[in-house]
PDB file of C-alpha atoms in Angstrom:
ATOM      1  CA  MET A   3       8.308  12.961   2.260  1.00  0.00           C
ATOM      2  CA  GLN A   4       7.340   9.598   0.801  1.00  0.00           C
ATOM      3  CA  THR A   5       3.656   9.151   0.057  1.00  0.00           C
ATOM      4  CA  VAL A   6       1.578   6.054   0.783  1.00  0.00           C
ATOM      5  CA  LEU A   7      -1.851   5.629  -0.815  1.00  0.00           C
ATOM      6  CA  VAL A   8      -4.049   3.335   1.283  1.00  0.00           C
ATOM      7  CA  LEU A   9      -7.059   1.710  -0.370  1.00  0.00           C
ATOM      8  CA  GLU A  10      -9.189   0.170   2.381  1.00  0.00           C
ATOM      9  CA  ASP A  11     -12.965   0.230   2.839  1.00  0.00           C
ATOM     10  CA  ASP A  12     -12.989  -0.718   6.546  1.00  0.00           C
ATOM     11  CA  THR A  13     -12.820   2.422   8.704  1.00  0.00           C
ATOM     12  CA  SER A  14     -11.253   0.672  11.710  1.00  0.00           C
ATOM     13  CA  ILE A  15      -8.446  -0.724   9.570  1.00  0.00           C
ATOM     14  CA  MET A  16      -7.981   2.699   7.952  1.00  0.00           C
ATOM     15  CA  ALA A  17      -7.549   4.147  11.451  1.00  0.00           C
ATOM     16  CA  LEU A  18      -4.674   1.680  11.999  1.00  0.00           C
ATOM     17  CA  PHE A  19      -3.037   2.840   8.776  1.00  0.00           C
ATOM     18  CA  ARG A  20      -3.493   6.468   9.722  1.00  0.00           C
ATOM     19  CA  LEU A  21      -1.701   5.772  12.992  1.00  0.00           C
ATOM     20  CA  VAL A  22       1.103   3.517  11.724  1.00  0.00           C
ATOM     21  CA  VAL A  23       1.815   5.212   8.400  1.00  0.00           C
ATOM     22  CA  GLY A  24       1.109   8.804   9.325  1.00  0.00           C
ATOM     23  CA  GLN A  25       2.986   8.786  12.619  1.00  0.00           C
ATOM     24  CA  ASN A  26       6.094   7.131  11.195  1.00  0.00           C
ATOM     25  CA  GLY A  27       7.182   9.828   8.765  1.00  0.00           C
ATOM     26  CA  TYR A  28       5.127   9.018   5.678  1.00  0.00           C
ATOM     27  CA  ASN A  29       2.457  11.126   4.000  1.00  0.00           C
ATOM     28  CA  ILE A  30      -0.786   9.148   3.818  1.00  0.00           C
ATOM     29  CA  LEU A  31      -3.537   9.431   1.218  1.00  0.00           C
ATOM     30  CA  GLU A  32      -6.766   7.607   2.066  1.00  0.00           C
ATOM     31  CA  ALA A  33      -9.233   5.997  -0.324  1.00  0.00           C
ATOM     32  CA  THR A  34     -12.177   3.712   0.386  1.00  0.00           C
ATOM     33  CA  THR A  35     -12.968   2.874  -3.262  1.00  0.00           C
ATOM     34  CA  ALA A  36     -11.032   2.270  -6.454  1.00  0.00           C
ATOM     35  CA  GLY A  37     -12.428   5.514  -7.857  1.00  0.00           C
ATOM     36  CA  GLN A  38     -11.167   7.471  -4.856  1.00  0.00           C
ATOM     37  CA  ALA A  39      -7.748   5.835  -5.190  1.00  0.00           C
ATOM     38  CA  PHE A  40      -7.437   7.083  -8.774  1.00  0.00           C
ATOM     39  CA  GLU A  41      -8.632  10.542  -7.690  1.00  0.00           C
ATOM     40  CA  ARG A  42      -6.017  10.731  -4.899  1.00  0.00           C
ATOM     41  CA  PHE A  43      -3.368   9.539  -7.345  1.00  0.00           C
ATOM     42  CA  GLU A  44      -4.265  12.261  -9.848  1.00  0.00           C
ATOM     43  CA  GLU A  45      -4.679  14.971  -7.187  1.00  0.00           C
ATOM     44  CA  ASN A  46      -1.112  14.295  -6.075  1.00  0.00           C
ATOM     45  CA  ASP A  47       0.302  14.337  -9.622  1.00  0.00           C
ATOM     46  CA  ALA A  48       1.163  10.641  -9.414  1.00  0.00           C
ATOM     47  CA  GLN A  49       3.596  11.348  -6.570  1.00  0.00           C
ATOM     48  CA  VAL A  50       2.810   8.093  -4.795  1.00  0.00           C
ATOM     49  CA  ASP A  51       5.604   5.802  -3.640  1.00  0.00           C
ATOM     50  CA  LEU A  52       3.570   2.938  -2.185  1.00  0.00           C
ATOM     51  CA  LEU A  53       0.060   1.584  -2.642  1.00  0.00           C
ATOM     52  CA  ILE A  54      -1.441  -0.482   0.164  1.00  0.00           C
ATOM     53  CA  ALA A  55      -4.628  -2.111  -1.120  1.00  0.00           C
ATOM     54  CA  ASP A  56      -7.149  -4.615   0.118  1.00  0.00           C
ATOM     55  CA  VAL A  57      -7.901  -7.409  -2.347  1.00  0.00           C
ATOM     56  CA  THR A  58     -11.648  -7.337  -1.784  1.00  0.00           C
ATOM     57  CA  LEU A  59     -13.403  -4.040  -2.475  1.00  0.00           C
ATOM     58  CA  PRO A  60     -17.053  -3.256  -3.230  1.00  0.00           C
ATOM     59  CA  VAL A  61     -16.630  -2.642  -6.982  1.00  0.00           C
ATOM     60  CA  SER A  62     -13.080  -3.512  -7.959  1.00  0.00           C
ATOM     61  CA  SER A  63     -10.149  -5.537  -6.707  1.00  0.00           C
ATOM     62  CA  GLY A  64      -7.200  -3.874  -5.002  1.00  0.00           C
ATOM     63  CA  ILE A  65      -4.981  -5.950  -7.268  1.00  0.00           C
ATOM     64  CA  ARG A  66      -6.717  -4.520 -10.361  1.00  0.00           C
ATOM     65  CA  VAL A  67      -6.138  -0.990  -9.008  1.00  0.00           C
ATOM     66  CA  ALA A  68      -2.482  -1.859  -8.348  1.00  0.00           C
ATOM     67  CA  LEU A  69      -2.028  -3.075 -11.928  1.00  0.00           C
ATOM     68  CA  GLU A  70      -3.575   0.072 -13.375  1.00  0.00           C
ATOM     69  CA  LEU A  71      -1.605   2.446 -11.151  1.00  0.00           C
ATOM     70  CA  GLN A  72       1.647   0.610 -11.769  1.00  0.00           C
ATOM     71  CA  SER A  73       1.095   0.912 -15.533  1.00  0.00           C
ATOM     72  CA  LEU A  74       1.082   4.688 -14.955  1.00  0.00           C
ATOM     73  CA  LEU A  75       3.925   4.648 -12.425  1.00  0.00           C
ATOM     74  CA  PRO A  76       6.261   1.673 -13.029  1.00  0.00           C
ATOM     75  CA  ASN A  77       8.312   2.256  -9.841  1.00  0.00           C
ATOM     76  CA  LEU A  78       5.249   2.035  -7.601  1.00  0.00           C
ATOM     77  CA  LYS A  79       5.710  -0.335  -4.656  1.00  0.00           C
ATOM     78  CA  ILE A  80       2.682  -2.338  -3.532  1.00  0.00           C
ATOM     79  CA  ILE A  81       1.381  -4.082  -0.430  1.00  0.00           C
ATOM     80  CA  ILE A  82      -1.633  -6.284  -1.109  1.00  0.00           C
ATOM     81  CA  MET A  83      -3.598  -7.425   1.931  1.00  0.00           C
ATOM     82  CA  SER A  84      -6.503  -9.739   2.483  1.00  0.00           C
ATOM     83  CA  GLY A  85      -8.438 -11.347   5.272  1.00  0.00           C
ATOM     84  CA  TYR A  86      -8.420 -14.528   3.184  1.00  0.00           C
ATOM     85  CA  PRO A  87      -5.414 -16.709   2.371  1.00  0.00           C
ATOM     86  CA  SER A  88      -4.352 -16.349  -1.268  1.00  0.00           C
ATOM     87  CA  ALA A  89      -5.490 -19.940  -1.923  1.00  0.00           C
ATOM     88  CA  MET A  90      -9.069 -18.700  -1.389  1.00  0.00           C
ATOM     89  CA  TRP A  91      -8.819 -15.735  -3.803  1.00  0.00           C
ATOM     90  CA  ASN A  92     -10.722 -15.932  -7.057  1.00  0.00           C
ATOM     91  CA  ASP A  93      -8.793 -16.992 -10.154  1.00  0.00           C
ATOM     92  CA  GLN A  94      -8.744 -13.476 -11.617  1.00  0.00           C
ATOM     93  CA  ASP A  95      -7.160 -11.928  -8.500  1.00  0.00           C
ATOM     94  CA  SER A  96      -4.545 -14.682  -8.360  1.00  0.00           C
ATOM     95  CA  ALA A  97      -3.702 -14.277 -12.057  1.00  0.00           C
ATOM     96  CA  GLU A  98      -3.499 -10.488 -11.784  1.00  0.00           C
ATOM     97  CA  LEU A  99      -1.185 -10.718  -8.772  1.00  0.00           C
ATOM     98  CA  GLU A 100       1.168 -12.767 -10.939  1.00  0.00           C
ATOM     99  CA  GLU A 101       1.280  -9.863 -13.443  1.00  0.00           C
ATOM    100  CA  LEU A 102       2.847  -7.554 -10.850  1.00  0.00           C
ATOM    101  CA  PRO A 103       6.666  -7.618 -10.548  1.00  0.00           C
ATOM    102  CA  SER A 104       7.463  -9.768  -7.511  1.00  0.00           C
ATOM    103  CA  ASP A 105      10.323  -7.517  -6.379  1.00  0.00           C
ATOM    104  CA  CYS A 106       7.936  -4.619  -5.689  1.00  0.00           C
ATOM    105  CA  VAL A 107       5.018  -6.478  -4.054  1.00  0.00           C
ATOM    106  CA  ILE A 108       4.428  -7.800  -0.551  1.00  0.00           C
ATOM    107  CA  THR A 109       1.244  -9.621   0.453  1.00  0.00           C
ATOM    108  CA  LEU A 110      -0.046  -9.465   4.019  1.00  0.00           C
ATOM    109  CA  GLN A 111      -2.649 -11.686   5.638  1.00  0.00           C
ATOM    110  CA  LYS A 112      -5.103  -9.808   7.880  1.00  0.00           C
ATOM    111  CA  PRO A 113      -5.095  -9.438  10.765  1.00  0.00           C
ATOM    112  CA  PHE A 114      -1.523  -8.256  11.211  1.00  0.00           C
ATOM    113  CA  VAL A 115       0.193  -6.252  13.918  1.00  0.00           C
ATOM    114  CA  PRO A 116       1.410  -2.703  13.280  1.00  0.00           C
ATOM    115  CA  ALA A 117       5.059  -3.803  13.469  1.00  0.00           C
ATOM    116  CA  THR A 118       4.497  -6.205  10.551  1.00  0.00           C
ATOM    117  CA  LEU A 119       2.957  -3.429   8.481  1.00  0.00           C
ATOM    118  CA  LEU A 120       5.770  -1.009   9.269  1.00  0.00           C
ATOM    119  CA  ASP A 121       8.402  -3.654   8.517  1.00  0.00           C
ATOM    120  CA  SER A 122       6.779  -4.298   5.123  1.00  0.00           C
ATOM    121  CA  ILE A 123       6.726  -0.585   4.338  1.00  0.00           C
ATOM    122  CA  HIS A 124      10.394  -0.242   5.289  1.00  0.00           C
ATOM    123  CA  ARG A 125      11.326  -3.267   3.157  1.00  0.00           C
ATOM    124  CA  LEU A 126       9.761  -1.642   0.107  1.00  0.00           C
ATOM    125  CA  LEU A 127      10.552   2.043   0.710  1.00  0.00           C
ATOM    126  CA  GLY A 128      13.350   2.117   3.234  1.00  0.00           C
ATOM    127  CA  LEU A 129      13.111   4.467   6.171  1.00  0.00           C
ATOM    128  CA  PRO A 130      11.080   7.627   5.671  1.00  0.00           C
ATOM    129  CA  PHE A 131      13.143  10.482   4.265  1.00  0.00           C
ATOM    130  CA  SER A 132      12.467  12.537   7.386  1.00  0.00           C
ATOM    131  CA  ALA A 133      13.825   9.818   9.703  1.00  0.00           C
ATOM    132  CA  ALA A 134      16.830   8.655   7.698  1.00  0.00           C
ATOM    133  CA  PRO A 135      19.246  11.559   8.499  1.00  0.00           C
ATOM    134  CA  ALA A 136      18.577  11.338  12.233  1.00  0.00           C
ATOM    135  CA  LEU A 137      19.120   7.584  12.226  1.00  0.00           C
ATOM    136  CA  ARG A 138      22.330   7.940  10.202  1.00  0.00           C
ATOM    137  CA  MET A 139      23.648  10.514  12.678  1.00  0.00           C
ATOM    138  CA  LYS A 140      22.739   8.260  15.610  1.00  0.00           C
ATOM    139  CA  ALA A 141      24.438   5.274  13.980  1.00  0.00           C
ATOM    140  CA  ALA A 142      27.603   7.309  13.344  1.00  0.00           C
ATOM    141  CA  SER A 143      27.916   8.299  17.045  1.00  0.00           C
TER     142      SER A 143
END
């Protein structure tokens, strides 16, 4: 099962992730701080396929966390989200986003609908491993 680490400090938004990610065939790890994100990463032996991180966090930036985790796991896919358009991000966040490989990063503007989130996850990871065989069988019929 593919694993998604969600770094979000808003409990209502985390509930959305729990619903969309968890009920669509992905394992979800939840973190509300950068420190918790690194703990979840280590607890799962770096078996994380996708990081979904908010730009604005209490102590660190989600983009900073993404850079650090991707240095440990180069194949990590990333969704960066923010309630602010990227033109309003601080210069450091904008510069750090540019350091991430563009082919493995999607940015989402909050608020977004669950279908947009799921589409972004599928674009980066493909269908969940648990769903892929059933869909292939259905397509072959």
